[in-house]
Coordinates of C-alpha atoms in Angstrom, one line a residue:
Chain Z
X1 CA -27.9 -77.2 32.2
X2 CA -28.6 -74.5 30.1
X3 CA -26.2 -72.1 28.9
X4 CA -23.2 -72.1 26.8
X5 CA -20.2 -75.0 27.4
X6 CA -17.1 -75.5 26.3
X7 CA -14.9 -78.5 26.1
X8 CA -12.5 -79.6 26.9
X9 CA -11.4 -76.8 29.6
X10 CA -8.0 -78.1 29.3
X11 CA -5.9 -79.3 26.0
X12 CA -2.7 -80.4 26.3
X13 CA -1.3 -81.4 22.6
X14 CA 1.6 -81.6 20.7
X15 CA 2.4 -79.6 17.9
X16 CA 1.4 -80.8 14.4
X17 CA -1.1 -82.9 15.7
X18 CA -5.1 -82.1 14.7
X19 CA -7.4 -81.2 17.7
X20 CA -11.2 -79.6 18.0
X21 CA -12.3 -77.8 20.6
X22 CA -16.4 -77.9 21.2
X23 CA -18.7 -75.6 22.2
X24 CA -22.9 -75.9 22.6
X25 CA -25.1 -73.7 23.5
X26 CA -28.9 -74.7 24.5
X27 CA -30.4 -71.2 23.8
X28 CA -30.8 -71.6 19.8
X29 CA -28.7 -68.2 19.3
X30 CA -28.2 -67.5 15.5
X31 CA -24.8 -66.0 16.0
X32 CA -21.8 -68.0 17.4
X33 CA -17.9 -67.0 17.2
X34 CA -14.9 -68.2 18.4
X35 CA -12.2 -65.6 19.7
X36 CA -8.9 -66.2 21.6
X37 CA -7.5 -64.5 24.3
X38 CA -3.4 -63.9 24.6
X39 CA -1.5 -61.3 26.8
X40 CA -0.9 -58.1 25.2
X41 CA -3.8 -58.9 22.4
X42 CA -7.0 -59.1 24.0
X43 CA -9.7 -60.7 22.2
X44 CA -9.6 -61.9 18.4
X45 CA -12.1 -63.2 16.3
X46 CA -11.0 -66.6 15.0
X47 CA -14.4 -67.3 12.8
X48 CA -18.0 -66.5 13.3
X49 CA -21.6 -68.0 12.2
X50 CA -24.4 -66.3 11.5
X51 CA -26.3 -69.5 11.2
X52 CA -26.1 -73.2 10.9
X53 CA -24.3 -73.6 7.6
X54 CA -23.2 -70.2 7.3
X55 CA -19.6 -69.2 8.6
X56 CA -17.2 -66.6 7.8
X57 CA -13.4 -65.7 8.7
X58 CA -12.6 -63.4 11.5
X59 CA -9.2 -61.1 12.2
X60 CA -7.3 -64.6 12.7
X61 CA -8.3 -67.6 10.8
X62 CA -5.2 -69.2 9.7
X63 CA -4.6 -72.6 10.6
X64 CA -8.1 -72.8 12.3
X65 CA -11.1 -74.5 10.4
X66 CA -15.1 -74.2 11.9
X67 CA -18.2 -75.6 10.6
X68 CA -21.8 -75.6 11.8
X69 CA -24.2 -78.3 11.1
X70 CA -26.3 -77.6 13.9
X71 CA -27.6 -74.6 15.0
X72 CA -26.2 -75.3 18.9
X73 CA -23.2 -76.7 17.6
X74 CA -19.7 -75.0 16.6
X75 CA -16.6 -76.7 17.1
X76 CA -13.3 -75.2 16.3
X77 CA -10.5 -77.6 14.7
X78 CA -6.8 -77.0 14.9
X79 CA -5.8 -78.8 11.6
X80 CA -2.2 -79.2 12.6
X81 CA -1.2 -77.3 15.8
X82 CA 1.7 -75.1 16.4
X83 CA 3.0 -73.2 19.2
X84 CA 1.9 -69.9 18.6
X85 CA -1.8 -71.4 18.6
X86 CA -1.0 -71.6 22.6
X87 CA -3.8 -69.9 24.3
X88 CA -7.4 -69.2 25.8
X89 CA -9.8 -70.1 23.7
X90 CA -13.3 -68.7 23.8
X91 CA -17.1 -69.3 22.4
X92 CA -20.1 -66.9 22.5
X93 CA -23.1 -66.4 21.3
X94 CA -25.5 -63.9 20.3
X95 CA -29.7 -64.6 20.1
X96 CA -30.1 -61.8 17.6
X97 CA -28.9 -60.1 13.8
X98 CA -29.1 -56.6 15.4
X99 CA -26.0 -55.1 16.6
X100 CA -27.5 -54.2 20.3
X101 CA -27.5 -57.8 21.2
X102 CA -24.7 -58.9 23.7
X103 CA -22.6 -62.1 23.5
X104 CA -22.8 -64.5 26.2
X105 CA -19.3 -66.2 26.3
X106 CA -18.5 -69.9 27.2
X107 CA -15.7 -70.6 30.4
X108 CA -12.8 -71.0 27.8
X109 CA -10.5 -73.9 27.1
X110 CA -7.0 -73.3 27.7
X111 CA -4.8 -75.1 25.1
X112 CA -1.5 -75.5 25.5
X113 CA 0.9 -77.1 22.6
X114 CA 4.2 -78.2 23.2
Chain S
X1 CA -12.1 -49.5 10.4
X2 CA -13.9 -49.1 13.4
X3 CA -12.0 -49.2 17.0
X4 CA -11.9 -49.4 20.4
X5 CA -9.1 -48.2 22.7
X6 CA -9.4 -48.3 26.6
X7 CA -7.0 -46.8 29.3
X8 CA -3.9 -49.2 29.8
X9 CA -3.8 -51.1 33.2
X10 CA -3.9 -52.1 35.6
X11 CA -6.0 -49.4 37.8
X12 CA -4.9 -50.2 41.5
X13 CA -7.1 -49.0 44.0
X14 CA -8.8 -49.4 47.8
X15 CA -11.6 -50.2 48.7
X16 CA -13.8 -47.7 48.7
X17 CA -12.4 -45.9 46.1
X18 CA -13.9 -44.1 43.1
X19 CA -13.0 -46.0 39.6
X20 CA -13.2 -44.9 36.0
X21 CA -12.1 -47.0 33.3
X22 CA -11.8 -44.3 30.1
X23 CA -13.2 -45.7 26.7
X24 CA -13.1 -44.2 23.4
X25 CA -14.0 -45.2 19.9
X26 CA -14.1 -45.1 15.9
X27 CA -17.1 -46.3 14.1
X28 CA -18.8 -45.2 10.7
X29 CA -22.6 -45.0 11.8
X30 CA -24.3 -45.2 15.1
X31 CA -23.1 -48.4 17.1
X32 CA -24.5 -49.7 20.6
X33 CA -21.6 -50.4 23.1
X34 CA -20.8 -52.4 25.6
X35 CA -18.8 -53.3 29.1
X36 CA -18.0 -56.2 29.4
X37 CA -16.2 -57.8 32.9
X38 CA -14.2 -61.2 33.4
X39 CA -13.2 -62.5 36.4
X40 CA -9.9 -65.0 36.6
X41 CA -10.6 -67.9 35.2
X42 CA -14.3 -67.3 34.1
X43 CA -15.4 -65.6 30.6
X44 CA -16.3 -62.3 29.6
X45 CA -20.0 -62.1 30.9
X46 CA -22.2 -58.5 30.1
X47 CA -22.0 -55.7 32.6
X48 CA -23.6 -52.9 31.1
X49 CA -24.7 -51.6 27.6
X50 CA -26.0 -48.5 25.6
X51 CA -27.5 -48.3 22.2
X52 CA -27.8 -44.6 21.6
X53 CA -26.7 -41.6 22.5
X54 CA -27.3 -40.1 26.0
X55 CA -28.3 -43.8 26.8
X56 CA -27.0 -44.6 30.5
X57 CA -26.4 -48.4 30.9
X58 CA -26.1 -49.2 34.5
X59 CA -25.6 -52.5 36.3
X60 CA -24.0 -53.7 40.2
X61 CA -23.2 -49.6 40.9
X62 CA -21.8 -49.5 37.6
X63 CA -22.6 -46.7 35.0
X64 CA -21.8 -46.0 31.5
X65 CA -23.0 -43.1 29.1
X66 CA -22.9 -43.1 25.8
X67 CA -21.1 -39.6 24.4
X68 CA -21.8 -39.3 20.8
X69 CA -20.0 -36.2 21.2
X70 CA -17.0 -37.3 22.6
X71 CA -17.2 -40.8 21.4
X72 CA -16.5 -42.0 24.7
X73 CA -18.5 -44.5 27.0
X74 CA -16.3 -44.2 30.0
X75 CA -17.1 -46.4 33.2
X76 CA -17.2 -45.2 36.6
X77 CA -18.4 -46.8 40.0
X78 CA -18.4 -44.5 43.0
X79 CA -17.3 -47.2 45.5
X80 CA -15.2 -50.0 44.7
X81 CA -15.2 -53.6 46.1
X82 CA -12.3 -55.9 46.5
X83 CA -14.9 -57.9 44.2
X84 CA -14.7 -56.0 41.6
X85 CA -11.3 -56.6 40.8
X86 CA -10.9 -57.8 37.6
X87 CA -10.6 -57.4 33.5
X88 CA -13.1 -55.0 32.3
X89 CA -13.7 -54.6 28.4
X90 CA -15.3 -52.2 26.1
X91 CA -16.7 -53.3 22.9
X92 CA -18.8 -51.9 20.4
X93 CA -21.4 -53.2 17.9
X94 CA -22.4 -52.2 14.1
X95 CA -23.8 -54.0 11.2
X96 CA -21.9 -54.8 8.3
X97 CA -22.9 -54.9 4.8
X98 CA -25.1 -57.7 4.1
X99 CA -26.9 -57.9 7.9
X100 CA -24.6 -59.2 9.9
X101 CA -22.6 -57.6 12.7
X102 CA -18.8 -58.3 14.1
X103 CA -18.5 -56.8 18.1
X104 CA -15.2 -55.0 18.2
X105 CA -13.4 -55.4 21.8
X106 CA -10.8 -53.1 23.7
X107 CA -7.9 -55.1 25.2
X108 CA -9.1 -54.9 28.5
X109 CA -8.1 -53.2 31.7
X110 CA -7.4 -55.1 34.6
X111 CA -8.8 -53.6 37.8
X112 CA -7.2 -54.7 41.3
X113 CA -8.8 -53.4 44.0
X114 CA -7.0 -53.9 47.7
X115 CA -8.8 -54.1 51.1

């Protein structure tokens, strides 16, 4: 189907342990980012791509690592999970470079770490 | 830097009733802005949006207008639906330095609406 997924939609890890979180989009949008969503915070930016091969840091990108091979590709990697990384995570995607271009956002993945 | 701040939640209302969500920003420049609505357990997915001044975005009985004056882009609908209840953000756009561009989002305001 086309559109934007996500996967898993549901993480349950424990902490210290390494875990990546995927999300593809079918539309060939340049721009990608990850945010998460936590009570009280709204949304952060984790890290975003303005290409394939091209990726920069967000407001929160500690203890989070991205990369982009592929331009529909743009998994998220918790190196070494800890609590505080316990949240909604979300993917979007943007087709253009100008800033009236809306995000389409993926369902989320919910990642819990005990 | 630049900023958005929306009205603190949640807006309870009935049916029927007339809503406005207030948003207000900061930005160096000219930025487009956007509203933004999740519904529980979905993601954000576009409502409305505006990319200059006097611009009225308008979408499902929704309406937006950007005031460069005010810096404001406050949303209103003149009859709400249990539907509608959910978390509504506002979010604006501008290009960095170097062509790219970061959306900056409000942190939501949650909208229950009773029958």
């Amino acid at each position: 189907d086309a559109g934007i997924t996500q996967s898993p939609r549901y993480k349950i890890t424990e902490t210290g342990r390494q875990v990546t979180l995927m999300c593809h989009q079918t539309w060939s949008h340049s721009y990608m980012f990850w945010y998460r969503q936590d009570l009280g915070h709204g949304l952060r930016l984790i890290y975003y791509s303005a290409a394939a091969d091209i990726t920069d840091k967000g407001e929160v990108p500690d203890g989070y690592v991205v990369s982009r091979s592929k331009t529909e590709n743009f998994p998220l990697t918790l190196e070494s999970a800890t609590r505080s990384q316990t949240s909604v995570y979300f993917c979007a995607s943007s087709q253009g470079q100008g800033a009236s271009y809306e995000q389409y956002f993926g369902p989320g993945t919910r990642l819990t770490v005990t | 830097g630049d900023s958005v701040t929306q009205m603190e939640g949640p807006v309870t209302l009935s049916e029927e009733a007339f809503l406005t969500i207030n948003c207000t920003y900061t930005a160096t420049g000219y930025p487009s802005l956007f509203w933004y609505v999740q519904y529980p357990g979905e993601g954000l997915q576009l409502l409305l949006k505006a990319t200059k001044a006097d611009d009225k975005g308008s979408n499902k009985g929704f309406e937006a207008t950007y005031r460069k004056e005010t810096t404001s882009f406050h949303l209103e609908k003149g009859s709400v639906q249990v539907s509608d209840s959910a978390v509504y953000f506002c979010a604006l756009s501008l290009p960095l330095s170097g062509g790219s561009y970061i959306p900056t989002f409000g942190r939501g305001t949650s909208l229950i609406v009773h029958p």
